[in-house]
C-alpha cells in the first residue's frame, strides 16, 4: 500500500487536559515525581511516560515529535530549536574524532559551513561530492566514513537525490543515510525510499508562517533515544531545545500542511512553465527540462507536486537585485531568505544563503550570479501574479 503521510497526520487524535481539541501546552521546565525511586529510574532511562526536565523532553514536544514521525513513517522523532539544532547533533551523535562524512556539495550553506569549517576542529572530515553522480559518491567512501548526507531536493539548485540508490550504497558500506527533507515535505518520504534519518528545518514549509525557527530529527527509536541520553546524547547535552509554546503552534500549522503544499506546488509549476516559455533559464523539478524530472516523479507522493521552490536566472547579479527590489515594491513578495512562507520570498543565493560556499565552488556547481531563488507563496490568482512579475521583468529588460 502506498504511504500516505497526510493520512498519518490526520489520524492523530489528541485531547487537551480539559477536553480541549488541541493538546494542552506544558508550561513547565521541570516535573515532580511521586517517589524518589521513580526519579532515579527516569535518570536511568527506565521510566516510560515520566517527564524529567524539559531539555530532555516535554509533553508538547513529544506531541509534535510523534506527529512528525508519523508523517515521515519513522518510529520516533526529536524536535529541536532550529533546523541546525537538529542537523548538528545528529551528525555529532554518529561521528567521533577520526570519522569521515560523504556529503552532497549542494546543501544549505549553514550545513556546508558546519561540515567544512567546524567539524574539522573535532577531527571529523567531509568529502563534498556531486550527489547525482553515484560513482563519485561511492568512490568518496573510506573505511572511516560513517554518514552519507544529502538534501532530497537541494538548496539552492534543486538537485534531486536518488534516495533508493544512495540507500543501497549506504547499506553496502554500513553508513547511515541522512536526508534533509526541508524542501519537499509530504511530496517525498525519504524513510520509505531507504533513508535512515530524515531531518527538517521546521522553520520553512512545515510551520509555514515564518514566525519561528524549529527542527526535527526523524529516525529509529534507538537513535532518538541516543540523542536524548542524559549521559552522551548530543541533543540532551548540547541543549538545542524547542520551547513548548512553539511546539504547540507548529503542531497546529502542521495540520494544514497538505493543503498548503498543494497550492505552493501548483503556483510554482505555473510560474516555472511560463518563465521557461518566456525564454528564461528556469530550474524546477516539475519541468521536463530538469535533469532529475523523471527521478523526482519516480520518488514523489504524486498529489503534492514538485514543491514551492523555483530558480530563475535573471542574467546578472545587478539585474537579479533590481528585479527583487522591484517585485518587493509591487508587493509580489519579500526580498528575504528562508522559504515556505504564505507570501512569496526571493533572494540571490550566491550572495546570501550560499555565500559560505567559495566563489570558485559556486561556479563549478552552476550557481551563477544572476540566480534568484523563489519560494512561491499561496497566491490565489497565480495568473495575476505572473502578469505582474512579467511586467517587472520587461521593465528591467530581463524579458
Ligand atoms: C535545506 C535546509 N536545511 C536546514 C536549514 C537550517 O534550518 P534552520 O534555519 O531552521 O536552522 C535550512 C535553512 O535555514 C535549509 O534551507
Short mmCIF file of C-alpha atoms and ligand atoms in Angstrom, two decimals:
data_model
loop_
_atom_site.label_atom_id
_atom_site.label_comp_id
_atom_site.label_asym_id
_atom_site.label_seq_id
_atom_site.Cartn_x
_atom_site.Cartn_y
_atom_site.Cartn_z
CA UNK A 1 0.00 0.00 0.00
CA UNK A 2 1.24 3.47 -0.91
CA UNK A 3 2.47 5.53 2.02
CA UNK A 4 0.10 8.43 2.72
CA UNK A 5 1.77 10.95 5.02
CA UNK A 6 -1.19 13.35 5.33
CA UNK A 7 -3.47 10.48 6.45
CA UNK A 8 -0.95 9.65 9.17
CA UNK A 9 -1.19 13.22 10.48
CA UNK A 10 -4.98 13.29 10.16
CA UNK A 11 -5.33 10.08 12.16
CA UNK A 12 -3.64 11.52 15.23
CA UNK A 13 -6.23 12.37 17.88
CA UNK A 14 -5.19 14.45 20.86
CA UNK A 15 -7.30 15.85 23.67
CA UNK A 16 -6.26 18.74 25.91
CA UNK A 17 -6.18 18.45 29.68
CA UNK A 18 -9.73 19.85 29.94
CA UNK A 19 -11.12 18.16 26.86
CA UNK A 20 -9.73 20.82 24.52
CA UNK A 21 -9.43 19.99 20.83
CA UNK A 22 -5.73 20.84 20.94
CA UNK A 23 -3.35 19.22 23.40
CA UNK A 24 -2.59 21.37 26.43
CA UNK A 25 0.71 23.20 26.43
CA UNK A 26 3.08 22.03 29.14
CA UNK A 27 4.22 25.25 30.77
CA UNK A 28 6.93 23.75 32.96
CA UNK A 29 10.65 23.25 32.77
CA UNK A 30 10.72 20.58 35.48
CA UNK A 31 8.41 17.80 36.64
CA UNK A 32 7.56 16.29 40.00
CA UNK A 33 7.89 12.66 40.98
CA UNK A 34 5.64 10.93 43.50
CA UNK A 35 8.55 8.77 44.64
CA UNK A 36 12.31 9.23 44.74
CA UNK A 37 12.71 5.78 43.20
CA UNK A 38 10.85 6.83 40.04
CA UNK A 39 13.16 9.84 39.71
CA UNK A 40 16.19 7.55 39.87
CA UNK A 41 14.64 5.17 37.32
CA UNK A 42 13.88 8.06 34.97
CA UNK A 43 17.51 9.18 35.02
CA UNK A 44 18.47 5.62 34.19
CA UNK A 45 16.07 5.77 31.24
CA UNK A 46 13.73 3.15 32.68
CA UNK A 47 10.55 5.06 33.50
CA UNK A 48 8.36 5.20 30.41
CA UNK A 49 5.88 8.08 30.45
CA UNK A 50 7.61 10.09 33.16
CA UNK A 51 8.89 13.57 32.41
CA UNK A 52 12.08 14.73 33.99
CA UNK A 53 13.20 18.09 32.72
CA UNK A 54 12.17 19.94 29.56
CA UNK A 55 15.58 19.94 27.92
CA UNK A 56 15.17 16.16 27.80
CA UNK A 57 11.54 16.06 26.68
CA UNK A 58 8.22 17.73 27.37
CA UNK A 59 4.64 16.72 26.57
CA UNK A 60 4.24 19.43 23.90
CA UNK A 61 7.49 18.50 22.19
CA UNK A 62 6.60 14.83 22.28
CA UNK A 63 3.22 15.50 20.62
CA UNK A 64 4.93 17.40 17.79
CA UNK A 65 7.66 14.75 17.51
CA UNK A 66 5.06 11.99 17.34
CA UNK A 67 3.19 13.80 14.54
CA UNK A 68 6.37 14.35 12.51
CA UNK A 69 7.47 10.74 12.99
CA UNK A 70 4.03 9.69 11.70
CA UNK A 71 4.42 11.99 8.70
CA UNK A 72 7.84 10.55 7.83
CA UNK A 73 6.96 6.95 8.75
CA UNK A 74 9.75 6.61 11.30
CA UNK A 75 9.50 5.01 14.74
CA UNK A 76 10.25 8.24 16.59
CA UNK A 77 11.37 11.84 16.26
CA UNK A 78 13.05 14.52 18.34
CA UNK A 79 12.19 18.18 17.84
CA UNK A 80 14.88 20.83 18.21
CA UNK A 81 15.08 24.61 18.47
CA UNK A 82 16.11 25.03 14.82
CA UNK A 83 16.96 23.01 11.74
CA UNK A 84 20.66 23.39 12.52
CA UNK A 85 19.81 22.33 16.09
CA UNK A 86 18.64 19.03 14.60
CA UNK A 87 21.37 18.60 11.95
CA UNK A 88 24.50 19.22 14.01
CA UNK A 89 23.58 16.95 16.98
CA UNK A 90 22.58 14.13 14.61
CA UNK A 91 25.98 14.32 12.89
CA UNK A 92 27.86 14.60 16.16
CA UNK A 93 25.95 11.64 17.60
CA UNK A 94 27.06 9.46 14.68
CA UNK A 95 30.62 10.70 14.24
CA UNK A 96 33.59 11.00 16.53
CA UNK A 97 37.18 12.18 16.04
CA UNK A 98 38.74 10.43 13.05
CA UNK A 99 35.42 9.77 11.32
CA UNK A 100 34.50 10.89 7.83
CA UNK A 101 31.30 12.06 6.13
CA UNK A 102 30.38 12.00 2.45
CA UNK A 103 28.05 14.90 1.72
CA UNK A 104 26.35 16.40 -1.27
CA UNK A 105 28.11 19.61 -2.28
CA UNK A 106 24.81 21.40 -2.89
CA UNK A 107 23.41 21.71 0.59
CA UNK A 108 22.17 24.54 2.76
CA UNK A 109 25.04 26.99 3.41
CA UNK A 110 24.88 26.56 7.19
CA UNK A 111 25.20 22.79 6.96
CA UNK A 112 28.05 23.24 4.48
CA UNK A 113 29.81 25.70 6.80
CA UNK A 114 29.43 23.31 9.75
CA UNK A 115 30.92 20.40 7.82
CA UNK A 116 33.64 22.44 6.14
CA UNK A 117 34.75 24.77 8.95
CA UNK A 118 33.50 23.48 12.30
CA UNK A 119 33.53 19.67 12.21
CA UNK A 120 37.28 19.56 11.27
CA UNK A 121 38.00 21.17 14.67
CA UNK A 122 36.71 17.91 16.13
CA UNK A 123 38.74 15.93 13.59
CA UNK A 124 35.64 14.97 11.62
CA UNK A 125 36.29 15.40 7.90
CA UNK A 126 33.91 15.65 4.95
CA UNK A 127 34.20 14.93 1.24
CA UNK A 128 31.76 17.03 -0.80
CA UNK A 129 30.54 15.30 -3.96
CA UNK A 130 28.11 15.75 -6.81
CA UNK A 131 25.26 13.73 -5.27
CA UNK A 132 23.75 12.99 -8.68
CA UNK A 133 26.95 11.12 -9.70
CA UNK A 134 26.58 7.82 -7.83
CA UNK A 135 30.02 6.58 -8.90
CA UNK A 136 31.65 9.66 -7.37
CA UNK A 137 29.59 9.18 -4.21
CA UNK A 138 30.77 5.60 -3.78
CA UNK A 139 34.37 6.47 -4.68
CA UNK A 140 34.48 9.07 -1.88
CA UNK A 141 33.67 6.49 0.81
CA UNK A 142 36.64 5.49 3.00
CA UNK A 143 36.95 2.94 5.82
CA UNK A 144 36.34 5.87 8.23
CA UNK A 145 33.10 7.03 6.60
CA UNK A 146 30.09 6.87 8.90
CA UNK A 147 27.48 9.08 7.23
CA UNK A 148 26.15 9.80 3.77
CA UNK A 149 24.42 13.20 3.86
CA UNK A 150 22.18 14.92 1.32
CA UNK A 151 19.06 17.02 0.79
CA UNK A 152 16.15 15.31 -1.02
CA UNK A 153 15.80 18.42 -3.16
CA UNK A 154 18.87 20.53 -2.68
CA UNK A 155 19.40 24.08 -1.70
CA UNK A 156 19.68 26.20 -3.78
CA UNK A 157 19.89 24.49 -7.20
CA UNK A 158 17.06 22.00 -6.74
CA UNK A 159 19.18 18.95 -7.49
CA UNK A 160 17.31 15.77 -6.67
CA UNK A 161 18.96 12.97 -4.70
CA UNK A 162 18.33 9.39 -5.86
CA UNK A 163 17.40 8.19 -2.37
CA UNK A 164 16.85 4.48 -3.23
CA UNK A 165 20.25 4.30 -4.97
CA UNK A 166 22.02 6.22 -2.20
CA UNK A 167 20.39 3.93 0.36
CA UNK A 168 21.83 0.90 -1.43
CA UNK A 169 25.31 2.43 -1.36
CA UNK A 170 24.89 3.34 2.34
CA UNK A 171 23.77 -0.18 3.26
CA UNK A 172 26.61 -1.77 1.27
CA UNK A 173 29.20 0.26 3.21
CA UNK A 174 27.44 0.26 6.61
CA UNK A 175 26.72 4.02 6.58
CA UNK A 176 23.79 5.98 7.94
CA UNK A 177 21.95 7.84 5.18
CA UNK A 178 20.72 11.23 6.44
CA UNK A 179 18.29 13.10 4.19
CA UNK A 180 17.32 16.72 4.85
CA UNK A 181 13.75 16.87 3.52
CA UNK A 182 13.11 20.56 4.23
CA UNK A 183 12.30 21.44 0.59
CA UNK A 184 9.92 18.54 -0.01
CA UNK A 185 7.75 17.63 3.00
CA UNK A 186 4.86 15.25 2.11
CA UNK A 187 5.97 15.17 -1.55
CA UNK A 188 8.94 12.93 -0.78
CA UNK A 189 9.07 10.36 2.02
CA UNK A 190 12.80 9.56 2.38
CA UNK A 191 12.41 6.83 5.00
CA UNK A 192 10.05 4.93 2.70
CA UNK A 193 12.73 5.21 0.00
CA UNK A 194 15.51 3.86 2.22
CA UNK A 195 16.89 6.76 4.31
CA UNK A 196 17.85 6.02 7.92
CA UNK A 197 17.39 9.51 9.33
CA UNK A 198 15.15 12.30 7.99
CA UNK A 199 15.71 15.89 9.09
CA UNK A 200 13.62 19.01 8.59
CA UNK A 201 14.04 22.65 9.28
CA UNK A 202 10.51 23.21 10.61
CA UNK A 203 11.14 26.92 10.06
CA UNK A 204 10.11 26.51 6.42
CA UNK A 205 7.06 24.81 4.85
CA UNK A 206 6.07 22.73 7.87
CA UNK A 207 5.43 25.75 10.10
CA UNK A 208 4.65 27.93 7.10
CA UNK A 209 4.19 31.29 8.78
CA UNK A 210 7.82 32.46 9.17
CA UNK A 211 7.24 33.23 12.84
CA UNK A 212 9.66 30.76 14.40
CA UNK A 213 12.67 28.55 13.81
CA UNK A 214 12.48 24.85 14.58
CA UNK A 215 13.88 21.49 13.56
CA UNK A 216 13.27 17.77 13.81
CA UNK A 217 15.17 14.50 13.52
CA UNK A 218 13.01 11.53 12.48
CA UNK A 219 14.61 8.12 12.95
CA UNK A 220 14.50 4.79 14.77
CA UNK A 221 13.50 4.76 18.45
CA UNK A 222 17.03 3.63 19.25
CA UNK A 223 18.66 6.62 17.54
CA UNK A 224 16.20 9.12 19.02
CA UNK A 225 16.81 7.66 22.49
CA UNK A 226 20.55 8.01 21.92
CA UNK A 227 20.14 11.72 21.00
CA UNK A 228 18.28 12.23 24.29
CA UNK A 229 20.55 10.18 26.52
CA UNK A 230 21.42 12.05 29.72
CA UNK A 231 24.92 10.54 29.57
CA UNK A 232 26.01 11.06 25.96
CA UNK A 233 23.08 12.34 23.89
CA UNK A 234 24.00 15.25 21.61
CA UNK A 235 20.56 16.88 21.80
CA UNK A 236 20.37 16.49 25.59
CA UNK A 237 23.92 17.73 26.18
CA UNK A 238 24.24 20.49 23.57
CA UNK A 239 20.78 21.72 24.54
CA UNK A 240 19.04 22.94 21.34
CA UNK A 241 15.61 22.51 22.93
CA UNK A 242 12.39 23.76 21.38
CA UNK A 243 10.07 25.77 23.61
CA UNK A 244 6.72 24.12 24.38
CA UNK A 245 4.69 27.10 23.13
CA UNK A 246 6.41 26.85 19.77
CA UNK A 247 5.92 23.10 19.59
CA UNK A 248 2.20 23.64 20.17
CA UNK A 249 1.92 26.30 17.45
CA UNK A 250 3.92 24.29 14.89
CA UNK A 251 1.72 21.25 15.57
CA UNK A 252 -1.37 23.31 14.72
CA UNK A 253 0.22 24.57 11.49
CA UNK A 254 1.26 21.01 10.55
CA UNK A 255 -2.43 20.13 10.33
CA UNK A 256 -2.82 22.32 7.22
CA UNK A 257 0.47 21.37 5.55
CA UNK A 258 -1.12 19.13 2.89
CA UNK A 259 -3.36 21.93 1.62
CA UNK A 260 -0.52 24.45 1.60
CA UNK A 261 1.97 22.18 -0.19
CA UNK A 262 -0.52 21.51 -2.98
CA UNK A 263 -1.03 25.24 -3.51
CA UNK A 264 2.71 26.06 -3.30
CA UNK A 265 3.39 23.36 -5.93
CA UNK A 266 0.52 24.39 -8.20
CA UNK A 267 1.67 28.02 -8.19
CA UNK A 268 5.36 27.19 -8.66
CA UNK A 269 4.66 24.85 -11.59
CA UNK A 270 2.51 27.50 -13.27
CA UNK A 271 5.24 30.14 -12.96
CA UNK A 272 8.05 27.75 -13.95
CA UNK A 273 6.26 26.76 -17.17
CA UNK A 274 5.53 30.39 -18.03
CA UNK A 275 9.06 31.68 -17.28
CA UNK A 276 10.63 28.85 -19.26
CA UNK A 277 8.32 29.51 -22.22
CA UNK A 278 9.32 33.20 -21.99
CA UNK A 279 12.94 32.13 -22.55
CA UNK A 280 14.34 32.50 -19.01
CA UNK A 281 16.71 29.82 -17.69
CA UNK A 282 14.37 28.22 -15.17
CA UNK A 283 15.15 25.40 -12.76
CA UNK A 284 12.17 23.48 -11.35
CA UNK A 285 11.88 19.71 -10.81
CA UNK A 286 8.42 19.78 -12.39
CA UNK A 287 9.83 20.88 -15.77
CA UNK A 288 10.74 18.22 -18.32
CA UNK A 289 13.99 20.14 -18.88
CA UNK A 290 15.07 19.43 -15.29
CA UNK A 291 17.75 16.70 -15.36
CA UNK A 292 16.06 14.83 -12.49
CA UNK A 293 12.43 15.31 -13.55
CA UNK A 294 11.87 11.57 -14.07
CA UNK A 295 13.74 10.66 -10.90
CA UNK A 296 11.62 13.06 -8.83
CA UNK A 297 8.48 11.59 -10.41
CA UNK A 298 9.59 8.07 -9.50
CA UNK A 299 10.01 9.07 -5.84
CA UNK A 300 7.16 11.52 -5.29
CA UNK A 301 3.85 11.20 -3.48
CA UNK A 302 2.08 12.47 -6.55
CA UNK A 303 -0.68 14.69 -5.18
CA UNK A 304 1.82 17.09 -3.57
CA UNK A 305 3.53 18.06 -6.80
CA UNK A 306 7.06 19.30 -7.35
CA UNK A 307 7.28 21.76 -4.49
CA UNK A 308 7.24 25.51 -4.00
CA UNK A 309 10.90 26.25 -4.80
CA UNK A 310 11.83 27.71 -8.14
CA UNK A 311 15.06 29.15 -9.53
CA UNK A 312 15.29 31.71 -12.31
CA UNK A 313 18.40 33.25 -13.88
CA UNK A 314 17.97 36.99 -14.37
CA UNK A 315 21.28 37.18 -16.30
CA UNK A 316 23.42 39.15 -13.85
CA UNK A 317 23.57 39.99 -10.17
CA UNK A 318 22.61 43.62 -10.89
CA UNK A 319 19.53 42.55 -12.79
CA UNK A 320 18.62 39.98 -10.15
CA UNK A 321 18.89 42.61 -7.41
CA UNK A 322 16.90 45.18 -9.38
CA UNK A 323 14.18 42.63 -10.12
CA UNK A 324 13.88 41.56 -6.49
CA UNK A 325 13.65 45.18 -5.32
CA UNK A 326 11.00 45.99 -7.91
CA UNK A 327 8.95 42.87 -7.11
CA UNK A 328 9.02 43.79 -3.44
CA UNK A 329 7.93 47.34 -4.27
CA UNK A 330 4.97 45.92 -6.22
CA UNK A 331 4.01 43.70 -3.26
CA UNK A 332 4.71 40.45 -5.14
CA UNK A 333 6.69 39.09 -2.21
CA UNK A 334 9.59 39.88 0.09
CA UNK A 335 13.31 40.14 -0.57
CA UNK A 336 14.18 37.76 2.25
CA UNK A 337 15.98 34.48 2.86
CA UNK A 338 14.12 31.40 4.05
CA UNK A 339 11.22 29.61 2.41
CA UNK A 340 7.84 28.03 2.89
CA UNK A 341 6.06 31.28 3.81
CA UNK A 342 2.49 32.07 2.66
CA UNK A 343 3.82 35.03 0.67
CA UNK A 344 6.49 34.63 -2.00
CA UNK A 345 10.09 35.11 -0.81
CA UNK A 346 13.08 35.72 -3.06
CA UNK A 347 16.82 36.02 -2.61
CA UNK A 348 20.02 35.72 -4.62
CA UNK A 349 21.62 32.61 -3.10
CA UNK A 350 25.19 33.34 -4.28
CA UNK A 351 25.33 36.47 -2.12
CA UNK A 352 23.12 35.28 0.74
CA UNK A 353 22.23 31.76 1.87
CA UNK A 354 25.05 30.08 -0.06
CA UNK A 355 27.66 32.80 0.43
CA UNK A 356 29.58 30.42 2.72
CA UNK A 357 30.41 28.42 -0.41
CA UNK A 358 33.59 29.83 -2.04
CA UNK A 359 33.10 31.58 -5.39
CA UNK A 360 35.03 29.04 -7.49
CA UNK A 361 32.99 26.20 -5.99
CA UNK A 362 29.78 28.16 -6.66
CA UNK A 363 30.78 28.45 -10.32
CA UNK A 364 31.63 24.76 -10.58
CA UNK A 365 28.18 23.78 -9.30
CA UNK A 366 26.34 26.14 -11.67
CA UNK A 367 25.44 28.74 -9.06
CA UNK A 368 25.71 31.75 -11.37
CA UNK A 369 25.44 35.40 -10.30
CA UNK A 370 22.02 36.14 -11.77
CA UNK A 371 20.21 33.33 -10.00
CA UNK A 372 17.15 34.18 -7.94
CA UNK A 373 15.70 31.57 -5.63
CA UNK A 374 11.95 31.89 -5.25
CA UNK A 375 9.85 30.30 -2.55
CA UNK A 376 6.46 30.66 -4.18
CA UNK A 377 3.61 31.68 -1.89
CA UNK A 378 -0.01 30.66 -1.60
CA UNK A 379 -1.34 33.32 -4.03
CA UNK A 380 -4.92 32.53 -5.02
CA UNK A 381 -4.66 34.05 -8.51
CA UNK A 382 -1.25 32.99 -9.79
CA UNK A 383 -2.02 34.19 -13.31
CA UNK A 384 -2.31 37.74 -11.97
CA UNK A 385 0.98 37.28 -10.09
CA UNK A 386 2.66 36.03 -13.27
CA UNK A 387 1.47 39.02 -15.29
CA UNK A 388 2.80 41.39 -12.65
CA UNK A 389 6.16 39.58 -12.42
CA UNK A 390 6.44 39.61 -16.20
CA UNK A 391 5.75 43.35 -16.14
CA UNK A 392 8.69 43.83 -13.73
CA UNK A 393 10.96 41.71 -15.94
CA UNK A 394 10.01 43.68 -19.03
CA UNK A 395 10.62 46.98 -17.24
CA UNK A 396 14.16 45.84 -16.41
CA UNK A 397 14.88 44.36 -19.88
CA UNK A 398 15.18 40.86 -18.45
CA UNK A 399 12.46 39.71 -20.86
C1 LIG B 1 17.53 22.75 3.47
C2 LIG B 1 17.77 23.43 4.78
N1 LIG B 1 18.19 22.70 5.83
C3 LIG B 1 18.43 23.26 7.02
C4 LIG B 1 18.26 24.61 7.23
C5 LIG B 1 18.57 25.18 8.59
O1 LIG B 1 17.40 25.36 9.31
P1 LIG B 1 17.22 26.48 10.46
O2 LIG B 1 17.42 27.80 9.83
O3 LIG B 1 15.83 26.22 10.96
O4 LIG B 1 18.26 26.20 11.49
C6 LIG B 1 17.82 25.40 6.18
C7 LIG B 1 17.58 26.86 6.27
O5 LIG B 1 17.89 27.63 7.02
C8 LIG B 1 17.58 24.80 4.92
O6 LIG B 1 17.17 25.53 3.86
#
